Short mmCIF file of C-alpha atoms in Angstrom, two decimals:
data_model
loop_
_atom_site.label_atom_id
_atom_site.label_comp_id
_atom_site.label_asym_id
_atom_site.label_seq_id
_atom_site.Cartn_x
_atom_site.Cartn_y
_atom_site.Cartn_z
CA MET A 1 -38.41 -27.38 25.52
CA SER A 2 -35.46 -26.05 23.99
CA ARG A 3 -36.37 -23.65 21.17
CA ILE A 4 -33.97 -21.96 18.66
CA VAL A 5 -35.86 -17.84 17.30
CA ILE A 6 -34.59 -16.08 14.89
CA PHE A 7 -34.84 -12.88 13.17
CA LEU A 8 -35.30 -12.31 9.90
CA VAL A 9 -35.43 -8.41 8.45
CA LEU A 10 -37.51 -8.30 5.31
CA PHE A 11 -38.99 -5.90 3.17
CA THR A 12 -42.52 -5.15 3.26
CA SER A 13 -45.52 -2.08 3.63
CA LEU A 14 -46.51 -0.45 7.08
CA ALA A 15 -50.18 -1.85 5.97
CA GLY A 16 -51.48 -4.46 8.56
CA LEU A 17 -49.84 -2.84 11.72
CA SER A 18 -51.08 -4.13 14.84
CA SER A 19 -53.05 -1.59 16.81
CA GLU A 20 -50.80 0.22 19.29
CA ARG A 21 -50.98 -0.71 22.63
CA VAL A 22 -51.20 0.69 26.46
CA ALA A 23 -47.63 1.72 27.27
CA ALA A 24 -46.35 -0.89 30.42
CA GLN A 25 -42.84 1.02 30.11
CA PHE A 26 -42.53 4.53 31.35
CA LEU A 27 -39.99 6.74 31.53
CA HIS A 28 -38.19 6.91 34.70
CA ARG A 29 -35.49 9.89 34.46
CA SER A 30 -33.84 11.37 31.82
CA ALA A 31 -30.84 13.34 31.90
CA THR A 32 -29.04 15.38 29.78
CA PHE A 33 -26.03 14.03 27.85
CA SER A 34 -22.97 15.51 26.31
CA LEU A 35 -23.08 13.97 22.89
CA GLY A 36 -22.79 16.88 20.87
CA SER A 37 -21.37 16.22 16.97
CA PRO A 38 -23.27 14.85 14.33
CA HIS A 39 -20.57 13.09 12.86
CA LEU A 40 -20.37 9.54 14.62
CA GLU A 41 -18.41 6.97 12.97
CA PRO A 42 -20.18 4.16 10.69
CA GLU A 43 -17.94 1.12 11.92
CA ALA A 44 -18.86 2.51 16.11
CA PRO A 45 -19.26 0.23 18.25
CA ALA A 46 -21.47 -0.04 21.58
CA LEU A 47 -20.36 3.27 23.32
CA VAL A 48 -22.09 2.38 27.13
CA ALA A 49 -21.27 -0.19 29.14
CA GLY A 50 -22.94 -1.46 32.40
CA LEU A 51 -21.21 -0.80 36.24
CA PRO A 52 -22.16 -2.50 39.77
CA ASP A 53 -25.26 -1.25 41.57
CA GLY A 54 -27.32 0.01 38.57
CA GLU A 55 -24.61 2.26 37.52
CA LEU A 56 -23.42 2.37 33.75
CA VAL A 57 -21.14 4.60 31.18
CA ALA A 58 -21.59 6.14 27.96
CA LEU A 59 -18.97 7.54 26.25
CA ALA A 60 -19.72 10.93 24.30
CA LYS A 61 -18.49 12.32 21.20
CA VAL A 62 -18.63 16.27 22.03
CA GLU A 63 -16.46 17.84 19.37
CA GLY A 64 -15.31 16.50 16.16
CA GLY A 65 -15.51 16.22 12.33
CA VAL A 66 -14.12 13.70 9.96
CA VAL A 67 -10.97 14.24 9.80
CA GLY A 68 -8.61 16.31 12.75
CA SER A 69 -8.78 15.90 16.24
CA SER A 70 -12.17 14.99 18.36
CA SER A 71 -12.88 16.05 22.12
CA TYR A 72 -14.57 12.72 23.99
CA ARG A 73 -16.11 12.59 27.23
CA LEU A 74 -16.56 9.12 29.56
CA GLU A 75 -19.32 10.13 31.23
CA CYS A 76 -20.86 7.91 34.44
CA TYR A 77 -24.78 7.89 35.69
CA GLY A 78 -26.58 6.47 39.08
CA SER A 79 -29.43 4.34 38.97
CA SER A 80 -31.34 7.46 38.50
CA LEU A 81 -29.16 8.80 35.58
CA GLN A 82 -27.85 11.75 37.97
CA LEU A 83 -24.45 12.24 37.08
CA MET A 84 -21.47 11.27 39.21
CA TRP A 85 -18.74 12.07 37.41
CA ALA A 86 -17.20 12.60 33.83
CA THR A 87 -13.42 12.98 32.31
CA ASP A 88 -12.65 14.27 28.94
CA LEU A 89 -10.37 12.80 26.31
CA GLN A 90 -8.87 14.51 23.15
CA LEU A 91 -8.24 11.86 20.15
CA SER A 92 -6.04 12.82 17.58
CA GLY A 93 -7.40 11.90 13.82
CA GLN A 94 -5.57 8.33 13.19
CA GLU A 95 -6.85 7.14 16.70
CA GLU A 96 -10.63 5.77 16.85
CA VAL A 97 -12.79 3.92 19.53
CA HIS A 98 -12.81 0.33 19.26
CA ARG A 99 -13.97 -0.76 22.34
CA LEU A 100 -15.61 0.24 25.91
CA PHE A 101 -16.17 -2.12 28.53
CA PHE A 102 -15.73 -2.80 32.52
CA ASN A 103 -13.45 -6.25 33.20
CA HIS A 104 -15.27 -6.08 36.91
CA LYS A 105 -12.13 -3.72 38.38
CA GLU A 106 -12.38 -1.01 35.53
CA VAL A 107 -13.44 0.47 33.12
CA VAL A 108 -12.07 -0.14 30.43
CA LEU A 109 -11.24 1.72 27.10
CA LEU A 110 -9.82 1.04 24.02
CA LEU A 111 -8.06 3.05 20.75
CA SER A 112 -6.51 1.96 17.87
CA GLU A 113 -4.37 3.83 16.15
CA HIS A 114 -3.60 4.06 12.18
CA ASP A 115 -0.61 5.77 11.94
CA LEU A 116 -0.51 5.68 7.93
CA PRO A 117 3.20 7.77 7.60
CA ASN A 118 4.98 4.66 9.77
CA HIS A 119 2.52 1.92 8.21
CA LYS A 120 2.07 0.96 11.88
CA ALA A 121 -1.19 -0.40 13.46
CA ARG A 122 -1.55 0.39 17.15
CA LEU A 123 -4.01 -0.45 19.67
CA LYS A 124 -4.17 0.91 23.38
CA ALA A 125 -5.88 1.02 26.22
CA ILE A 126 -6.85 3.11 29.31
CA GLY A 127 -8.62 2.46 32.65
CA PHE A 128 -10.44 4.36 34.73
CA GLU A 129 -11.28 4.31 38.58
CA PRO A 130 -15.26 3.57 37.98
CA LEU A 131 -15.58 5.10 41.57
CA TYR A 132 -14.58 8.51 40.70
CA GLY A 133 -13.37 8.44 37.11
CA GLN A 134 -10.01 9.11 37.26
CA ILE A 135 -7.52 7.63 34.79
CA ALA A 136 -5.66 4.58 36.49
CA TRP A 137 -3.19 3.55 33.64
CA ARG A 138 -2.43 3.43 30.03
CA LYS A 139 -0.87 0.77 28.43
CA GLU A 140 0.32 -0.48 24.80
CA LEU A 141 -1.54 -3.58 24.28
CA VAL A 142 -0.42 -3.45 20.50
CA GLN A 143 1.75 -2.34 17.58
CA ALA A 144 2.10 -3.98 14.50
CA ALA A 145 3.57 -3.08 10.93
CA VAL A 146 1.60 -3.49 8.20
CA GLY A 147 2.23 -4.23 5.13
CA ALA A 148 1.22 -3.04 1.36
CA TRP A 149 -1.47 -5.24 0.13
CA ALA A 150 -0.71 -8.43 -1.68
CA ASN A 151 -3.21 -10.61 -3.40
CA PRO A 152 -3.87 -13.24 -1.25
CA THR A 153 -5.26 -16.16 -1.70
CA ALA A 154 -7.63 -16.47 0.63
CA PHE A 155 -10.20 -13.51 2.31
CA VAL A 156 -12.45 -12.02 4.72
CA ARG A 157 -15.87 -11.28 4.25
CA GLU A 158 -16.87 -7.49 4.82
CA SER A 159 -19.72 -6.11 7.29
CA PHE A 160 -22.56 -3.67 5.82
CA GLU A 161 -20.76 -1.38 8.38
CA GLU A 162 -17.38 -1.20 6.69
CA LEU A 163 -19.57 -1.15 3.17
CA CYS A 164 -21.17 2.15 4.69
CA ALA A 165 -17.63 3.47 5.76
CA ALA A 166 -16.55 3.00 1.95
CA SER A 167 -19.05 5.69 1.13
CA GLY A 168 -17.50 8.73 3.60
CA GLN A 169 -14.11 10.10 3.32
CA PRO A 170 -11.91 8.28 3.29
CA ASP A 171 -9.92 9.44 5.88
CA PHE A 172 -12.91 9.09 8.16
CA THR A 173 -12.45 5.50 9.92
CA THR A 174 -10.09 3.14 9.69
CA PRO A 175 -8.80 1.28 6.47
CA VAL A 176 -8.76 -2.13 5.86
CA THR A 177 -5.08 -3.68 6.64
CA TYR A 178 -5.23 -1.40 10.45
CA GLN A 179 -8.80 -2.80 11.27
CA PHE A 180 -8.20 -4.56 15.03
CA THR A 181 -10.57 -7.78 15.46
CA THR A 182 -11.46 -7.94 19.28
CA LEU A 183 -13.69 -10.86 21.36
CA PHE A 184 -13.66 -12.16 24.61
CA SER A 185 -13.85 -15.71 26.31
CA PRO A 186 -17.70 -16.33 27.35
CA ASP A 187 -16.40 -15.95 30.72
CA GLN A 188 -15.03 -12.33 29.57
CA HIS A 189 -11.48 -13.77 31.38
CA LEU A 190 -9.94 -13.79 27.97
CA MET A 191 -9.56 -11.66 24.74
CA LEU A 192 -8.01 -11.57 21.88
CA THR A 193 -7.05 -8.93 19.45
CA GLY A 194 -5.28 -9.15 16.10
CA LEU A 195 -4.80 -7.84 12.72
CA PHE A 196 -5.49 -9.70 9.29
CA ASP A 197 -2.23 -9.56 7.15
CA TYR A 198 -2.71 -9.12 3.87
CA SER A 199 0.77 -8.36 3.03
CA GLN A 200 1.42 -12.24 2.53
CA PRO A 201 -0.08 -14.82 -0.70
CA GLU A 202 -1.63 -16.51 2.38
CA LEU A 203 -3.70 -14.66 4.13
CA ARG A 204 -3.24 -15.13 8.32
CA PHE A 205 -4.56 -13.68 10.99
CA VAL A 206 -1.62 -12.26 13.58
CA GLY A 207 -2.73 -11.79 17.17
CA THR A 208 -2.34 -11.40 21.09
CA LEU A 209 -4.29 -13.42 23.34
CA PHE A 210 -5.03 -11.50 27.19
CA ASP A 211 -5.61 -12.36 30.50
CA ARG A 212 -8.57 -9.92 32.33
CA LYS A 213 -5.90 -7.65 33.47
CA LEU A 214 -4.34 -7.03 29.30
CA ALA A 215 -1.84 -8.76 30.22
CA PRO A 216 -0.01 -10.56 27.50
CA LEU A 217 -0.06 -14.94 27.24
CA ARG A 218 1.15 -15.66 23.84
CA GLN A 219 0.78 -14.40 20.65
CA VAL A 220 -0.89 -16.71 17.67
CA GLU A 221 -0.91 -16.63 14.10
CA LEU A 222 -4.61 -18.10 12.58
CA PRO A 223 -4.04 -19.26 8.60
CA VAL A 224 -7.04 -19.17 5.95
CA ALA A 225 -6.67 -21.53 3.23
CA PRO A 226 -6.17 -20.43 0.30
CA GLY A 227 -9.94 -20.19 -1.68
CA LEU A 228 -11.29 -19.17 1.63
CA THR A 229 -13.21 -16.41 3.27
CA HIS A 230 -13.55 -15.95 7.32
CA HIS A 231 -16.47 -15.59 8.44
CA GLU A 232 -15.45 -15.28 12.29
CA LEU A 233 -13.88 -16.45 14.94
CA ALA A 234 -14.51 -17.95 18.27
CA LEU A 235 -12.55 -18.23 21.48
CA ASN A 236 -13.41 -19.99 24.35
CA ASP A 237 -12.35 -19.95 28.08
CA GLU A 238 -9.63 -21.88 27.73
CA GLY A 239 -8.21 -20.23 25.38
CA ASP A 240 -8.80 -22.51 22.34
CA MET A 241 -9.66 -20.22 19.14
CA PHE A 242 -11.76 -21.54 16.53
CA MET A 243 -12.17 -20.02 12.94
CA ALA A 244 -15.17 -21.19 10.54
CA ASN A 245 -13.98 -20.43 6.55
CA ALA A 246 -16.18 -21.02 3.14
CA ASP A 247 -15.89 -21.31 0.18
CA SER A 248 -17.99 -20.32 -2.54
CA LYS A 249 -20.15 -22.37 -2.59
CA GLY A 250 -21.01 -22.56 0.47
CA ALA A 251 -18.99 -25.89 1.62
CA LEU A 252 -17.86 -24.64 5.92
CA TRP A 253 -14.50 -25.60 7.33
CA VAL A 254 -14.47 -24.99 10.94
CA MET A 255 -10.68 -25.25 11.93
CA HIS A 256 -9.78 -25.98 16.00
CA PHE A 257 -6.14 -24.12 17.09
CA PRO A 258 -5.58 -25.79 20.70
CA ALA A 259 -4.43 -23.65 23.86
CA ASP A 260 -1.66 -26.49 24.32
CA GLY A 261 -0.03 -25.61 21.11
CA THR A 262 -0.70 -28.76 19.85
CA ALA A 263 -1.27 -29.18 16.01
CA ALA A 264 -5.29 -27.50 14.25
CA ASP A 265 -7.96 -29.90 13.48
CA SER A 266 -10.52 -29.01 11.67
CA MET A 267 -13.88 -30.42 9.90
CA GLN A 268 -15.81 -29.70 7.42
CA LEU A 269 -19.66 -29.29 6.19
CA ALA A 270 -20.11 -29.97 3.07
CA ALA A 271 -21.72 -27.99 0.80
CA SER A 272 -25.78 -27.78 -0.41
CA SER A 273 -27.98 -27.03 -3.35
CA GLU A 274 -28.12 -24.21 -2.28
CA GLU A 275 -26.02 -20.94 -1.70
CA ARG A 276 -24.60 -20.77 2.41
CA ASN A 277 -22.64 -17.75 4.21
CA ASP A 278 -22.96 -14.83 6.75
CA PHE A 279 -21.75 -18.03 8.87
CA ARG A 280 -21.99 -16.84 12.53
CA ILE A 281 -20.31 -19.24 15.77
CA HIS A 282 -21.73 -19.99 19.35
CA LEU A 283 -19.67 -22.22 22.06
CA ASP A 284 -21.66 -24.61 23.32
CA GLU A 285 -19.28 -26.37 25.12
CA ALA A 286 -14.70 -26.53 25.22
CA ARG A 287 -14.81 -28.40 22.22
CA THR A 288 -18.42 -27.98 20.99
CA LEU A 289 -20.52 -25.57 18.81
CA GLN A 290 -22.80 -24.37 17.20
CA VAL A 291 -22.89 -22.45 13.31
CA ALA A 292 -25.89 -20.69 11.69
CA ALA A 293 -25.80 -19.42 8.00
CA VAL A 294 -28.29 -18.40 5.78
CA ASN A 295 -29.60 -20.22 2.80
CA ARG A 296 -30.04 -18.30 -0.35
CA HIS A 297 -31.21 -19.55 -3.73
CA ARG A 298 -30.53 -17.21 -6.58
CA HIS A 299 -29.33 -14.40 -4.16
CA GLN A 300 -33.60 -15.55 -2.75
CA LEU A 301 -33.67 -16.30 1.40
CA THR A 302 -34.88 -19.95 2.25
CA GLY A 303 -33.83 -20.78 5.06
CA ILE A 304 -31.02 -21.06 7.58
CA THR A 305 -28.81 -24.32 7.85
CA LEU A 306 -28.04 -25.69 11.81
CA ALA A 307 -24.85 -26.82 12.50
CA ARG A 308 -23.57 -28.39 15.79
CA PHE A 309 -19.56 -29.71 15.19
CA ASN A 310 -18.04 -32.09 18.17
CA PHE A 311 -14.39 -31.86 18.12
CA GLU A 312 -13.90 -34.58 20.75
CA THR A 313 -16.87 -37.29 19.08
CA ARG A 314 -15.79 -35.78 15.15
CA GLU A 315 -19.62 -35.56 14.52
CA ILE A 316 -21.49 -32.60 13.40
CA GLN A 317 -25.45 -32.60 13.50
CA GLU A 318 -27.21 -30.65 10.65
CA ASN A 319 -30.52 -28.54 10.41
CA VAL A 320 -32.62 -26.65 7.90
CA VAL A 321 -35.19 -24.34 8.62
CA ALA A 322 -37.36 -22.94 6.01
CA LEU A 323 -39.58 -20.33 5.91
CA SER A 324 -42.83 -20.93 5.74
CA ASP A 325 -45.24 -20.05 3.22
CA GLU A 326 -48.08 -18.59 5.64
CA MET A 327 -45.14 -16.55 6.74
CA LYS A 328 -44.87 -15.04 3.62
CA ARG A 329 -47.69 -14.31 2.14
CA ASP A 330 -48.12 -12.84 5.52
CA ALA A 331 -45.32 -10.06 4.69
CA GLY A 332 -46.50 -9.01 1.53
CA THR A 333 -43.12 -9.85 -0.45
CA LYS A 334 -41.35 -11.86 -3.02
CA ASP A 335 -38.62 -10.11 -2.89
CA TRP A 336 -35.83 -11.98 0.36
CA ARG A 337 -32.75 -10.77 -1.20
CA HIS A 338 -29.69 -9.34 0.58
CA VAL A 339 -30.88 -10.55 4.05
CA GLU A 340 -28.24 -11.13 6.48
CA LEU A 341 -27.67 -12.43 9.89
CA VAL A 342 -27.21 -9.61 12.41
CA GLU A 343 -26.57 -11.44 15.69
CA TRP A 344 -27.33 -14.71 17.50
CA LYS A 345 -27.88 -14.44 21.45
CA HIS A 346 -28.22 -17.21 23.43
CA GLU A 347 -29.87 -18.39 27.21
CA ALA A 348 -28.49 -20.20 29.35
CA ASP A 349 -31.63 -22.70 28.72
CA GLY A 350 -30.49 -23.56 25.72
CA ASP A 351 -32.75 -21.41 23.80
CA SER A 352 -31.44 -19.02 20.81
CA TYR A 353 -32.21 -16.26 18.86
CA LEU A 354 -30.90 -15.19 15.95
CA MET A 355 -30.97 -11.83 14.36
CA LEU A 356 -31.66 -10.95 10.61
CA GLU A 357 -32.10 -7.84 8.54
CA LYS A 358 -32.37 -6.66 4.91
CA ARG A 359 -29.39 -4.18 4.43
CA PHE A 360 -28.42 -2.62 1.36
CA VAL A 361 -27.17 0.43 -0.48
CA GLU A 362 -29.06 2.33 -3.18
CA GLY A 363 -27.86 5.32 -5.08
CA PRO A 364 -27.27 6.75 -9.17
CA GLY A 365 -26.38 3.87 -11.11
CA LEU A 366 -25.18 1.17 -8.55
CA SER A 367 -26.91 -2.48 -8.30
CA TYR A 368 -26.46 -3.56 -5.00
CA GLU A 369 -25.07 -7.29 -5.34
CA GLY A 370 -24.51 -7.70 -1.61
CA LEU A 371 -21.87 -8.17 0.59
CA GLY A 372 -18.42 -8.89 -0.44
CA ILE A 373 -14.87 -9.23 0.69
CA ARG A 374 -12.52 -6.51 2.39
CA ARG A 375 -10.62 -5.02 -0.14
CA PRO A 376 -8.18 -2.16 -0.12
CA ASP A 377 -10.10 -0.31 -3.22
CA ARG A 378 -13.42 -0.60 -1.87
CA VAL A 379 -14.41 2.89 -2.63
CA ALA A 380 -18.95 3.35 -2.61
CA PRO A 381 -19.43 5.64 -5.67
CA GLY A 382 -21.97 8.92 -4.98
CA LYS A 383 -23.18 9.79 -2.27
CA LEU A 384 -25.24 6.70 -0.99
CA GLN A 385 -28.54 5.65 0.53
CA ALA A 386 -28.88 2.96 3.45
CA LEU A 387 -31.87 0.63 3.64
CA ALA A 388 -32.88 -1.13 6.72
CA GLU A 389 -36.27 -2.84 6.79
CA GLY A 390 -38.53 -5.63 8.45
CA VAL A 391 -38.51 -8.12 11.37
CA LEU A 392 -39.68 -11.52 11.22
CA VAL A 393 -39.74 -13.87 14.28
CA ILE A 394 -38.98 -17.32 13.44
CA ALA A 395 -39.36 -19.80 16.54
CA VAL A 396 -37.48 -23.64 16.22
CA ASP A 397 -36.87 -26.24 18.12
CA GLN A 398 -33.04 -27.75 18.48
CA THR A 399 -34.17 -30.25 16.33
CA GLY A 400 -35.27 -27.87 13.57
CA ARG A 401 -39.11 -27.92 13.70
CA SER A 402 -40.68 -24.60 13.55
CA HIS A 403 -43.03 -23.48 16.44
CA TRP A 404 -44.23 -19.86 14.62
CA GLN A 405 -43.76 -17.67 12.83
CA ARG A 406 -44.07 -13.68 13.39
CA PHE A 407 -43.23 -10.76 11.19
CA ILE A 408 -42.82 -7.10 12.03
CA ALA A 409 -42.92 -4.17 9.25
CA LYS A 410 -40.61 -1.50 9.87
CA ILE A 411 -39.31 0.39 6.99
CA GLN A 412 -35.99 2.64 7.69
CA GLN A 413 -33.10 4.98 5.40
CA SER A 414 -30.81 7.24 6.39
CA CYS A 415 -27.29 8.57 4.64
CA ALA A 416 -24.85 5.45 4.10
CA ALA A 417 -21.73 7.52 5.25
CA ASP A 418 -23.93 6.87 9.23
CA GLY A 419 -24.08 3.55 8.95
CA LEU A 420 -25.83 2.25 11.57
CA ASN A 421 -26.09 4.68 13.91
CA THR A 422 -30.10 5.42 13.84
CA LEU A 423 -30.76 2.50 11.68
CA SER A 424 -31.63 -1.00 12.02
CA PHE A 425 -32.89 -2.49 15.22
CA VAL A 426 -31.12 -3.30 18.88
CA SER A 427 -32.37 -6.33 20.77
CA ASP A 428 -33.07 -8.09 24.53
CA VAL A 429 -33.76 -11.27 25.28
CA SER A 430 -32.76 -11.51 29.47
CA THR A 431 -35.65 -10.97 30.44
CA THR A 432 -37.88 -14.49 31.13
CA GLU A 433 -41.14 -13.36 29.44
CA THR A 434 -40.43 -11.97 26.14
CA VAL A 435 -37.91 -11.02 23.42
CA ARG A 436 -37.51 -6.90 23.28
CA LEU A 437 -36.86 -5.18 20.02
CA LEU A 438 -36.34 -1.48 19.87
CA PHE A 439 -35.86 0.66 16.49
CA ALA A 440 -36.42 4.52 15.80
CA GLU A 441 -39.18 5.25 13.09
CA ALA A 442 -39.48 8.15 10.73
CA GLU A 443 -41.79 11.01 10.52
CA GLU A 444 -42.03 12.97 7.15
CA GLY A 445 -39.07 11.48 5.99
CA ALA A 446 -36.71 12.51 9.75
CA PHE A 447 -36.62 9.84 12.76
CA ALA A 448 -38.90 11.44 15.21
CA HIS A 449 -39.48 8.29 17.42
CA VAL A 450 -38.50 5.09 18.93
CA ARG A 451 -41.00 1.98 18.67
CA LEU A 452 -40.14 -0.94 21.54
CA TRP A 453 -41.57 -3.95 20.34
CA GLU A 454 -42.06 -7.26 22.63
CA LEU A 455 -42.69 -11.15 21.34
CA ASP A 456 -44.05 -13.53 23.93
CA LYS A 457 -41.26 -16.44 23.77
CA VAL A 458 -43.73 -19.07 24.20
CA TYR A 459 -45.51 -18.58 21.07
CA GLY A 460 -44.48 -16.16 19.84
CA ASP A 461 -47.52 -13.38 20.24
CA VAL A 462 -47.00 -9.56 20.13
CA ALA A 463 -47.11 -8.96 24.16
CA ARG A 464 -46.81 -5.41 23.81
CA GLU A 465 -45.85 -2.52 20.88
CA THR A 466 -45.64 0.97 21.79
CA ARG A 467 -44.39 4.43 21.26
CA LEU A 468 -41.98 5.20 24.10
CA PHE A 469 -42.58 8.67 25.55
CA GLY A 470 -40.39 11.75 25.28
CA GLU A 471 -40.60 15.27 24.60
CA GLY A 472 -40.26 16.19 21.49
CA LYS A 473 -39.13 14.30 18.42
CA MET A 474 -35.64 11.86 19.29
CA ALA A 475 -34.47 9.78 17.10
CA LEU A 476 -32.51 6.24 18.82
CA LEU A 477 -28.34 6.45 18.66
CA ARG A 478 -28.21 2.31 18.52
CA ARG A 479 -24.39 2.53 20.26
CA TYR A 480 -26.51 3.45 23.00
CA VAL A 481 -28.74 1.25 24.31
CA TYR A 482 -28.47 -0.13 27.33
CA PHE A 483 -30.70 -3.22 28.86
CA ALA A 484 -30.46 -3.90 33.09
CA PRO A 485 -30.62 -6.99 35.12
CA ASP A 486 -33.66 -5.52 36.67
CA GLY A 487 -35.66 -5.23 33.60
CA SER A 488 -35.20 -1.67 33.10
CA PHE A 489 -33.50 -0.34 29.70
CA VAL A 490 -31.72 3.04 29.04
CA ILE A 491 -31.20 4.62 25.38
CA GLY A 492 -29.59 7.79 23.80
CA VAL A 493 -31.35 9.95 22.16
CA ARG A 494 -30.87 13.20 19.05
CA LYS A 495 -32.99 15.80 19.99
CA GLY A 496 -35.41 18.11 17.82
CA ALA A 497 -35.67 18.04 14.19
CA VAL A 498 -32.05 17.87 13.49
CA GLY A 499 -30.43 16.28 16.02
CA GLU A 500 -29.08 19.69 18.15
CA SER A 501 -29.14 18.06 21.40
CA SER A 502 -28.87 14.68 22.97
CA GLN A 503 -30.24 12.76 26.05
CA LEU A 504 -30.35 9.90 27.69
CA LEU A 505 -33.71 8.08 29.45
CA LYS A 506 -34.49 5.50 31.62
CA TYR A 507 -37.46 3.06 31.23
CA ARG A 508 -38.85 0.60 33.42
CA GLU A 509 -42.08 -1.28 34.08
CA MET A 510 -45.09 -0.02 35.76
CA ILE A 511 -45.79 -2.02 38.72
CA ALA A 512 -49.58 -1.08 40.41
CA ALA A 513 -47.98 0.57 42.80
CA ASP A 514 -47.13 2.69 39.95
CA ARG A 515 -50.27 2.88 38.37
CA GLU A 516 -51.91 4.56 41.79
CA ARG A 517 -50.18 7.24 41.56
#
């Protein structure tokens, strides 16, 4: 039976955790990593990518502060974390890492550039030959003029990372009007990238569709209707584009922009008696998609709305998953504010996993009211602290019936200017039996350990809960986590009490032969 699994991250005390179990994952290999700079961008993407034959590449910021140029090194590691090659790069103070991926031929690094003096935004690509790491080519994919903010009548919802970035130095991150949005089709053969144009009264996304070789296919302009807030874009394998926009009451409009250039059409999910936001899209088929949203009553989380939109039949199927009273009693809290929908992962058999986390910032004189909309003058006051708290897993089938609900306690706190580089969790659903979650654990006020939880996919029982082995104190670097197809995984960590060095650690399942040694 297909089911949908939802992760919520909430506040609770750490009392009541199950006893630590014997680790079945063991440290297989370790390697020194070149990451040296303590200043990692708060909205940085994943900086590790898998290659064939068990190899992986990781991009390390070797030197650099919050302003000025920075030195980077792209490193390739073999299946036993032996260093295969390394290529050095120098980025200017206007350039930032945007994406790192493997296109089945080259390792591709996308760089965004915010040229403020000339009011230009650029997206550049560098292709690396995967065998030895030489630079095979460089391309400028997009160059766009950036006009002055015109107070458009539509909006774009901000992310928690953008909120954190606003608490740091202005020169450290990309200004709102220069931020590129990039997404890929499910088969990874198409890429859409572009900017939201805030310089006109009518907000619109202006972008370019590229093929697998990063050759441009066509230009696109996707308008956002006045009064609506944009939440997410999606791209199917045929080149059709979908946009989820909502009004202030939680009514949702899903826009469909056909690849053949015919007129756009839309479907609407009416508002409910509860607040509804944090909309996410998943494509089921070419023109059938699912939308998930968080339901709130007076800012308190009450459940999840799941809706399937069929643009062929024009039908909408809606289900609501409520939080159970038993789970809320076990969680030990009545405060369900600021719970965000973070990820929505799907498996080939129809099972899916939505991850939500309670995230907020606090500081002197600040009353946090939750995420808002992007705006150029978003400046968070003073030195803020970012917090990410506990994990709850709810399993339901596609009719909306809940199978089980499981709570996991977690409390994390760090400087907001660091974003989610160490805060929050990383999840994986690629194994057949369990859902895996990794997150950093604190000791005496500083991150010192990495915790692994594995939850049985059928019943929600805790299959394994352990602290990963490593020498000395270590803080998890969320941008450097890679789950391999064979079930092993690699994590990047900062070592020592003040993070004076970095390592990559590879863990794999202990098999019978290992136990006999």
